[in-house]
Amino acid sequence: MPFRTARNIGRLFVIGRTLARYNALPETLPQTAPGFAVFWRWIGNAKEPGRVGQRLARALADLGPTYIKLGQLLSTRSDLVGERMALDLAELQDKLPPFPGAQARAIVEEELGAPIGKLFQSFDEVPVAAASIAQVHFAVTADGREVAVKVLRPGIENAFERDIDLFYWLAELAVMVMPKLKRLRPREVVDTFARTSRLEMELRMEAAAASELGDNFKGDPTFSVPAIDWDRTARRVLTLERIRGFKVDESERLDAAGFDRDEILAKASASFFNQVFRDGFFHADLHPGNLFVNQDGNITAVDFGIMGRLDRATRTYLADMLIGFLTGDYRRVAVVHFEAGYVPRHQSIEVFTQACRAIGEPLQNKPLSEISVGRLLAQLFAVTEQFEMETQPQLLLLQKSMLTAEGVGRILNPNINMWELARPLIEDWMRENRGPEAQILDDLEATVSTIRRLPRLVNQAERAATQIAEGGLRLHPQSVRYMLDRWIERRLSERIALWIIVALLTVIAARLF
């Protein structure tokens, strides 16, 4: 433990020196300690240009791959760093100098267990792209297919684990020094960062994500995913079909090729909506560099290292919340937060409704084309502290993805909002998922889930009874009575549930037949 502390303090010194060189500490942080503010004015480089978020982005890029990923994570946490800084960090370029092609070849041969010449007819020495985690080389397979080969950076796993250990140490220290930060769940934030980054460094998981996303859009020509070459994919190597086309932000080239940018925007809007609401599995890094327009004017996505998932309950909450904001029903917005358990019950629903009104009222009487749903979510998360709303990592990732997608939409046509184009899809989804039939199916699913747990509950009761009989478990008489009451209550509710299921099945059968 002393060694860990000494090592982390040494690394903090390096980080502090880099932050000082770029004058990248938020102004409010030194102000919390007047003595430190004087010290920071002495060591900080006041001549460094740009906003503090831009300076911080440059500092993180200088610190290396893990810190670039950290900056990308912080860009989703406007509740922590503020909306302006979050937007600046979202511009952080995930680019690093490439490592030598010879090293890439050696990694490919080691991972795939064969000489490069047996795997590929040709393998470009110079990568087409180099990021913090990996770089990409074009190649041609032995059977003549053009592919893109993604190769993990040498030593990146060990460097990442050292940095993650530092982040955990800092999270623990922050809560110890400032207990009120516990609400922001800093350790869980590091957990999320560590989990997503480890998945990014396991390229077979990225291949699986690409495959799942492709399956979700099977039969939809407007959005596609490159095919995976599983024979040439391993933990540190990912081989995909090579994509040809224009990047979605290359407006002049799209116009010259005769593509309708509004039509492309409509396809992008529909694909993003379907990922989030229909499938609950979305590409969480849809910046312009990861979206291509192919020769047919359809969209192809690449780079599946960062993906997000939303369960059905979260999607329903999201739909209810968005509709509440857009229609001015702020009570509805507040209620869905309380029902989802995001805001503790002891908070005032009236005051929370008032806070929601303060966010939503400026949107009223504005055309949908001028409304940013991503920014709306950012403003909502910014008021969470006073209502003790715990961080919801899946929603923060979605909020960042929405801002990125809206940015793509503005590039294609600044006068049209992607949500305006997706509105028919949203309305259809709401009818299908919030109507009476959907409510019946939800209740049926919940009841069946309860009945499925019945054998486990019975087994637990039997084990407890055995322990009591053998004298291995002593219970207070009031505890025994409570357990019996709960058991009787469950048995009665299960019998009632069975009758409800029979009635529901009868109704459904009558409607179908």
XYZ file of C-alpha atoms in Angstrom:
513
model
C 0.000 0.000 0.000
C 2.747 2.573 0.805
C 4.379 1.705 -2.535
C 1.079 2.241 -4.360
C 0.590 5.603 -2.633
C 4.152 6.748 -3.392
C 3.850 5.651 -7.030
C 0.529 7.445 -7.497
C 1.821 10.631 -5.864
C 4.732 10.573 -8.313
C 2.371 10.211 -11.239
C 0.187 13.003 -9.868
C 3.234 15.253 -9.989
C 3.631 14.507 -13.721
C -0.088 15.157 -14.324
C 0.040 18.398 -12.329
C 3.051 19.627 -14.275
C 1.269 18.937 -17.577
C -1.932 20.673 -16.425
C 0.138 23.682 -15.334
C 1.923 23.853 -18.689
C -1.455 24.092 -20.434
C -3.077 26.142 -17.608
C -5.795 23.487 -17.759
C -7.290 23.533 -14.278
C -10.917 24.808 -14.089
C -10.984 28.276 -12.533
C -13.425 27.237 -9.796
C -11.113 24.517 -8.482
C -8.244 26.719 -7.226
C -10.801 29.164 -5.781
C -11.999 26.516 -3.302
C -8.617 26.834 -1.561
C -7.219 30.405 -1.560
C -3.703 29.221 -0.808
C -3.750 26.848 -3.750
C -5.123 29.606 -5.996
C -1.998 31.687 -5.311
C 0.211 28.674 -5.966
C -1.609 27.908 -9.237
C -1.227 31.485 -10.487
C 2.496 31.063 -9.882
C 2.943 27.751 -11.742
C 0.174 27.972 -14.392
C 1.037 29.095 -17.909
C -1.239 32.118 -18.234
C -0.183 32.616 -21.888
C -1.794 29.347 -23.054
C -4.628 30.351 -25.439
C -8.198 29.093 -25.569
C -11.008 28.265 -23.153
C -10.199 26.086 -20.173
C -11.956 23.100 -21.814
C -9.822 23.471 -24.929
C -6.670 23.738 -22.824
C -7.679 20.678 -20.808
C -8.257 18.729 -24.039
C -4.707 19.558 -25.185
C -3.284 18.551 -21.795
C -5.091 15.199 -21.836
C -3.888 14.522 -25.374
C -0.333 15.225 -24.182
C -0.711 12.814 -21.234
C -1.463 9.873 -23.514
C -4.037 7.267 -24.560
C -5.800 6.638 -21.232
C -6.236 10.347 -20.626
C -7.656 10.873 -24.104
C -10.259 8.241 -23.235
C -10.824 9.963 -19.889
C -11.479 13.231 -21.708
C -14.030 11.494 -23.917
C -15.754 10.154 -20.799
C -15.769 13.601 -19.151
C -17.390 15.018 -22.280
C -20.464 12.970 -21.297
C -20.479 14.382 -17.749
C -21.740 17.941 -18.153
C -23.097 17.565 -14.609
C -19.479 17.372 -13.423
C -17.574 19.694 -15.748
C -20.280 22.022 -17.088
C -21.864 22.131 -20.525
C -19.259 24.393 -22.158
C -16.315 22.273 -21.041
C -18.156 19.074 -21.998
C -18.580 20.428 -25.531
C -14.903 21.396 -25.692
C -13.808 17.956 -24.504
C -16.091 16.351 -27.090
C -13.793 17.943 -29.703
C -10.780 16.086 -28.243
C -9.092 14.412 -31.185
C -8.357 10.752 -30.580
C -5.206 10.769 -32.693
C -1.653 9.745 -31.880
C 1.489 9.216 -33.951
C 1.397 5.750 -35.558
C 3.617 2.917 -34.365
C 5.847 1.210 -36.974
C 4.232 -1.056 -39.548
C 6.728 -3.791 -38.684
C 5.334 -3.909 -35.137
C 1.800 -4.120 -36.504
C 2.815 -7.050 -38.714
C 4.422 -8.827 -35.750
C 1.262 -8.407 -33.643
C -0.921 -9.739 -36.485
C 1.312 -12.796 -36.931
C 1.449 -13.470 -33.179
C -2.322 -13.121 -32.713
C -3.396 -15.065 -35.802
C -0.647 -17.681 -35.593
C 0.459 -17.491 -39.229
C 2.953 -15.554 -41.398
C 1.595 -12.294 -42.795
C 2.178 -13.549 -46.346
C -0.102 -16.515 -45.771
C -2.881 -14.333 -44.387
C -2.717 -11.445 -46.870
C -1.659 -10.835 -50.455
C -0.668 -7.332 -49.395
C -0.528 -5.399 -46.114
C 0.055 -1.625 -46.198
C 2.964 -0.601 -43.976
C 1.605 2.911 -43.388
C -1.646 2.986 -41.386
C -4.636 4.894 -42.716
C -5.579 6.021 -39.181
C -3.861 5.980 -35.762
C -5.793 6.535 -32.522
C -5.096 6.088 -28.813
C -6.030 2.406 -28.631
C -5.233 1.055 -32.086
C -4.387 1.878 -35.685
C -5.821 0.670 -38.985
C -4.006 -0.772 -42.025
C -5.525 -1.572 -45.412
C -4.811 -5.042 -46.748
C -5.921 -7.618 -49.313
C -6.643 -11.157 -48.094
C -5.163 -14.270 -49.613
C -8.424 -14.853 -51.506
C -8.457 -11.307 -52.914
C -10.859 -9.408 -50.609
C -10.083 -5.802 -49.633
C -10.117 -5.394 -45.857
C -9.204 -2.983 -43.071
C -7.083 -4.461 -40.266
C -7.273 -2.832 -36.824
C -4.237 -3.562 -34.628
C -3.979 -2.774 -30.916
C -1.104 -0.538 -29.793
C 1.851 -2.395 -28.248
C 1.851 -2.254 -24.432
C -1.439 -0.350 -24.246
C -3.047 -2.838 -21.835
C -0.328 -2.495 -19.169
C -0.225 1.301 -19.443
C -3.995 1.445 -19.135
C -4.091 -0.726 -15.995
C -1.511 1.521 -14.287
C -3.589 4.593 -15.068
C -6.828 2.951 -13.936
C -5.246 2.110 -10.581
C -4.438 5.804 -10.194
C -8.031 6.800 -11.039
C -9.434 4.403 -8.425
C -7.036 5.798 -5.848
C -8.103 9.351 -6.697
C -11.818 8.417 -6.556
C -11.376 6.929 -3.083
C -9.356 9.946 -1.935
C -11.945 12.403 -3.314
C -14.823 10.790 -1.383
C -12.697 10.642 1.768
C -11.799 14.342 1.565
C -15.203 15.562 0.279
C -17.982 13.116 1.317
C -20.621 15.072 -0.648
C -18.959 13.816 -3.841
C -20.302 10.350 -3.023
C -23.564 11.295 -4.771
C -21.622 11.547 -8.037
C -20.447 7.957 -7.552
C -16.832 8.588 -8.618
C -15.824 4.958 -8.131
C -18.722 3.789 -10.308
C -17.662 6.345 -12.936
C -14.173 4.826 -12.918
C -15.763 1.365 -13.070
C -17.687 2.404 -16.183
C -14.582 3.935 -17.736
C -12.497 0.852 -16.963
C -15.138 -1.540 -18.274
C -15.752 0.293 -21.546
C -12.034 0.846 -22.167
C -11.209 -2.815 -21.502
C -13.914 -3.788 -23.960
C -12.341 -1.428 -26.507
C -9.030 -3.228 -26.035
C -10.650 -6.648 -26.619
C -11.150 -6.458 -30.370
C -13.210 -9.656 -30.496
C -15.811 -7.825 -28.405
C -15.792 -4.970 -30.912
C -16.291 -7.534 -33.686
C -19.240 -9.004 -31.778
C -20.763 -5.525 -31.318
C -20.436 -4.822 -35.035
C -22.034 -8.170 -35.832
C -24.976 -7.509 -33.489
C -25.550 -4.024 -34.899
C -25.426 -5.445 -38.423
C -27.984 -8.123 -37.530
C -30.314 -5.451 -36.125
C -30.333 -3.714 -39.520
C -30.477 -6.815 -41.680
C -32.809 -6.114 -44.578
C -32.495 -2.322 -44.136
C -30.438 -1.008 -47.081
C -30.200 2.535 -45.668
C -27.766 1.611 -42.866
C -25.077 -1.072 -42.888
C -22.066 -2.391 -41.001
C -18.921 -3.837 -42.648
C -18.707 -7.637 -42.619
C -16.357 -9.221 -40.045
C -13.554 -11.544 -41.177
C -13.671 -13.842 -38.151
C -10.781 -15.989 -39.436
C -8.492 -12.954 -39.249
C -9.824 -11.540 -35.970
C -8.373 -12.143 -32.493
C -7.973 -10.350 -29.158
C -5.599 -7.691 -30.561
C -6.520 -7.824 -34.258
C -9.827 -7.016 -35.979
C -10.335 -7.500 -39.710
C -13.363 -6.027 -41.466
C -14.585 -5.456 -44.989
C -12.999 -2.295 -46.433
C -15.485 0.546 -46.841
C -15.398 2.967 -49.744
C -17.313 6.205 -49.801
C -17.383 9.772 -48.537
C -17.277 10.828 -44.908
C -20.591 12.317 -43.922
C -19.012 15.743 -43.272
C -17.468 16.009 -46.748
C -20.309 18.204 -47.964
C -18.675 19.428 -51.190
C -17.817 15.895 -52.302
C -21.341 14.704 -51.493
C -22.809 17.540 -53.553
C -20.419 16.894 -56.434
C -21.438 13.222 -56.456
C -25.084 14.252 -56.751
C -26.272 13.046 -53.344
C -29.251 14.664 -51.612
C -27.971 15.713 -48.178
C -31.506 15.956 -46.757
C -32.123 12.349 -47.792
C -28.878 11.288 -46.115
C -29.910 13.160 -42.962
C -33.284 11.384 -42.958
C -31.521 8.010 -43.163
C -29.105 8.972 -40.371
C -31.996 10.139 -38.167
C -33.981 6.953 -38.708
C -30.976 4.723 -38.051
C -30.109 6.510 -34.804
C -33.717 6.384 -33.612
C -33.964 2.659 -34.407
C -30.751 1.933 -32.537
C -31.867 3.790 -29.406
C -35.600 3.036 -29.196
C -36.281 -0.029 -31.331
C -33.180 -2.056 -30.410
C -31.821 -0.475 -27.207
C -28.308 -1.014 -28.623
C -26.611 2.015 -30.141
C -23.315 3.146 -31.608
C -22.084 5.637 -29.008
C -19.360 7.285 -31.087
C -21.123 8.401 -34.264
C -18.881 11.361 -35.084
C -18.417 12.257 -38.767
C -15.218 10.237 -39.070
C -17.147 7.047 -38.273
C -19.984 7.569 -40.778
C -19.588 7.043 -44.516
C -21.950 7.541 -47.446
C -21.517 4.709 -49.948
C -22.049 4.762 -53.711
C -25.781 4.124 -53.267
C -26.236 7.119 -50.981
C -26.723 4.901 -47.932
C -24.877 5.080 -44.611
C -22.178 2.729 -43.348
C -20.778 2.988 -39.812
C -17.323 1.951 -38.590
C -15.480 1.743 -35.237
C -17.643 -0.175 -32.758
C -15.464 0.121 -29.654
C -17.964 2.285 -27.735
C -21.532 0.966 -27.719
C -24.457 1.709 -25.427
C -27.397 -0.367 -24.192
C -30.790 0.714 -22.857
C -33.267 -1.734 -21.384
C -36.944 -1.403 -22.254
C -37.803 0.354 -19.003
C -35.153 3.019 -19.639
C -36.352 3.530 -23.202
C -39.901 3.973 -21.936
C -38.718 6.474 -19.318
C -36.791 8.355 -22.002
C -39.782 8.516 -24.351
C -42.125 9.706 -21.582
C -39.627 12.304 -20.435
C -39.009 13.691 -23.945
C -42.719 13.847 -24.763
C -43.340 15.602 -21.436
C -40.740 18.269 -22.196
C -41.853 18.809 -25.789
C -45.542 19.133 -24.816
C -44.908 21.240 -21.707
C -46.215 18.542 -19.325
C -43.561 19.054 -16.633
C -45.507 17.146 -14.004
C -45.263 14.114 -16.252
C -41.497 14.624 -16.555
C -41.183 14.743 -12.770
C -43.412 11.701 -12.212
C -41.419 9.468 -14.568
C -38.209 10.397 -12.716
C -39.759 9.404 -9.391
C -41.327 6.222 -10.816
C -37.995 5.174 -12.334
C -36.327 5.642 -8.939
C -33.882 8.212 -10.324
C -34.993 10.863 -7.801
C -35.380 9.701 -4.154
C -38.941 9.554 -2.809
C -38.224 11.974 0.035
C -37.630 14.784 -2.462
C -40.488 17.158 -3.296
C -42.127 16.266 -6.595
C -43.578 19.796 -6.771
C -40.151 21.425 -6.512
C -38.683 18.971 -9.018
C -41.569 19.797 -11.386
C -40.663 23.467 -11.017
C -37.019 22.696 -11.884
C -38.162 20.780 -14.978
C -40.293 23.769 -15.993
C -37.235 26.040 -15.729
C -35.473 23.741 -18.219
C -38.369 23.154 -20.589
C -40.161 26.487 -20.705
C -37.541 28.146 -22.963
C -38.280 25.395 -25.526
C -41.955 26.208 -25.807
C -43.148 27.929 -29.000
C -39.859 27.015 -30.659
C -39.905 24.915 -33.828
C -38.599 21.393 -33.307
C -35.773 22.206 -35.713
C -34.310 24.567 -33.096
C -34.457 22.124 -30.170
C -31.408 20.099 -29.138
C -32.504 17.016 -27.224
C -28.898 16.319 -26.262
C -28.570 19.773 -24.711
C -31.929 19.370 -22.994
C -30.665 16.206 -21.303
C -27.435 17.961 -20.340
C -29.407 20.739 -18.631
C -31.563 18.163 -16.853
C -28.516 16.330 -15.489
C -27.058 19.655 -14.353
C -29.831 20.047 -11.739
C -29.367 16.576 -10.280
C -27.227 17.563 -7.283
C -29.925 19.417 -5.372
C -32.348 16.498 -5.836
C -29.822 13.732 -4.982
C -30.384 12.064 -8.350
C -27.676 9.457 -8.774
C -25.610 9.306 -11.919
C -27.108 7.141 -14.682
C -24.100 6.152 -16.848
C -26.237 4.724 -19.661
C -28.141 8.002 -20.002
C -24.974 10.096 -19.905
C -23.529 8.034 -22.755
C -26.771 8.449 -24.688
C -26.793 12.208 -24.076
C -23.275 12.500 -25.484
C -24.276 10.367 -28.468
C -27.305 12.579 -29.100
C -25.144 15.698 -29.156
C -22.750 14.023 -31.602
C -25.599 12.860 -33.845
C -27.177 16.323 -33.779
C -23.811 17.753 -34.800
C -23.773 15.455 -37.823
C -27.295 16.603 -38.677
C -26.253 20.265 -38.564
C -23.366 19.531 -40.932
C -25.730 17.975 -43.475
C -28.410 20.661 -43.129
C -28.359 23.257 -40.330
C -32.024 24.131 -40.973
C -33.428 20.649 -40.324
C -33.449 18.834 -36.975
C -32.944 15.078 -36.921
C -35.753 14.722 -34.344
C -38.140 16.487 -36.713
C -37.374 13.865 -39.374
C -37.679 11.003 -36.877
C -40.952 12.280 -35.386
C -43.195 9.771 -37.271
C -41.007 6.941 -35.989
C -41.198 8.292 -32.433
C -44.999 8.541 -32.607
C -45.317 4.993 -33.997
C -43.007 3.662 -31.282
C -45.003 5.423 -28.583
C -48.265 3.944 -29.891
C -46.780 0.452 -29.994
C -45.000 0.613 -26.666
C -47.193 2.881 -24.523
C -50.656 1.768 -25.679
C -53.075 -0.600 -23.843
C -51.780 -3.740 -25.597
C -48.199 -2.907 -24.621
C -49.267 -2.304 -21.001
C -50.972 -5.731 -20.919
C -47.843 -7.409 -22.255
C -45.664 -5.543 -19.722
C -47.889 -6.677 -16.853
C -47.936 -10.229 -18.190
C -44.148 -10.263 -18.459
C -43.756 -8.979 -14.897
C -46.202 -11.585 -13.564
C -44.483 -14.459 -15.371
C -41.140 -13.226 -14.021
C -42.565 -13.342 -10.475
C -43.840 -16.899 -10.963
C -40.488 -18.011 -12.351
C -38.866 -16.848 -9.116
C -41.257 -18.984 -7.050
C -39.091 -22.179 -7.007
C -36.092 -20.166 -5.793
C -38.177 -18.571 -3.031
C -39.445 -21.988 -1.945
C -35.894 -23.384 -1.882
C -34.732 -20.463 0.247
C -37.602 -21.036 2.669
C -36.774 -24.758 2.881
C -33.097 -24.031 3.603
C -34.071 -21.552 6.320
C -36.500 -24.090 7.862
C -33.766 -26.767 7.862
C -31.305 -24.428 9.577
C -33.907 -23.536 12.202
C -34.674 -27.221 12.842
C -30.983 -27.999 13.238
C -30.440 -25.074 15.577
C -28.104 -23.343 13.153
C -30.236 -20.254 12.736
C -31.792 -18.288 15.583
C -34.534 -15.793 14.783
C -36.395 -13.325 16.949
C -40.120 -14.246 17.247
C -41.069 -10.965 15.552
C -38.758 -11.861 12.622
C -40.429 -15.270 12.289
C -43.870 -13.649 12.260
C -42.719 -11.139 9.624
C -41.373 -13.947 7.411
C -44.620 -15.912 7.753
C -46.698 -12.838 6.909
C -44.570 -12.159 3.854
C -44.796 -15.830 2.766
C -48.603 -15.832 3.074
C -48.775 -12.534 1.208
C -46.629 -13.947 -1.610
C -48.698 -17.124 -1.851
C -51.904 -15.106 -2.104
C -50.424 -12.728 -4.695
C -49.164 -15.688 -6.736
C -52.611 -17.288 -6.780
C -54.127 -13.968 -7.817
C -51.424 -13.612 -10.485
C -52.331 -17.022 -11.919
C -55.968 -15.977 -12.255
C -54.872 -12.695 -13.897
C -52.765 -14.623 -16.428
C -55.693 -16.884 -17.270
C -57.932 -13.841 -17.749
C -55.350 -12.043 -19.897
C -54.793 -15.078 -22.100
C -58.558 -15.407 -22.542
C -58.851 -11.755 -23.591
C -55.892 -11.991 -25.991
C -57.227 -15.214 -27.513
C -60.649 -13.617 -27.978
C -59.115 -10.635 -29.770
C -56.904 -12.782 -31.997
C -59.397 -15.485 -32.897
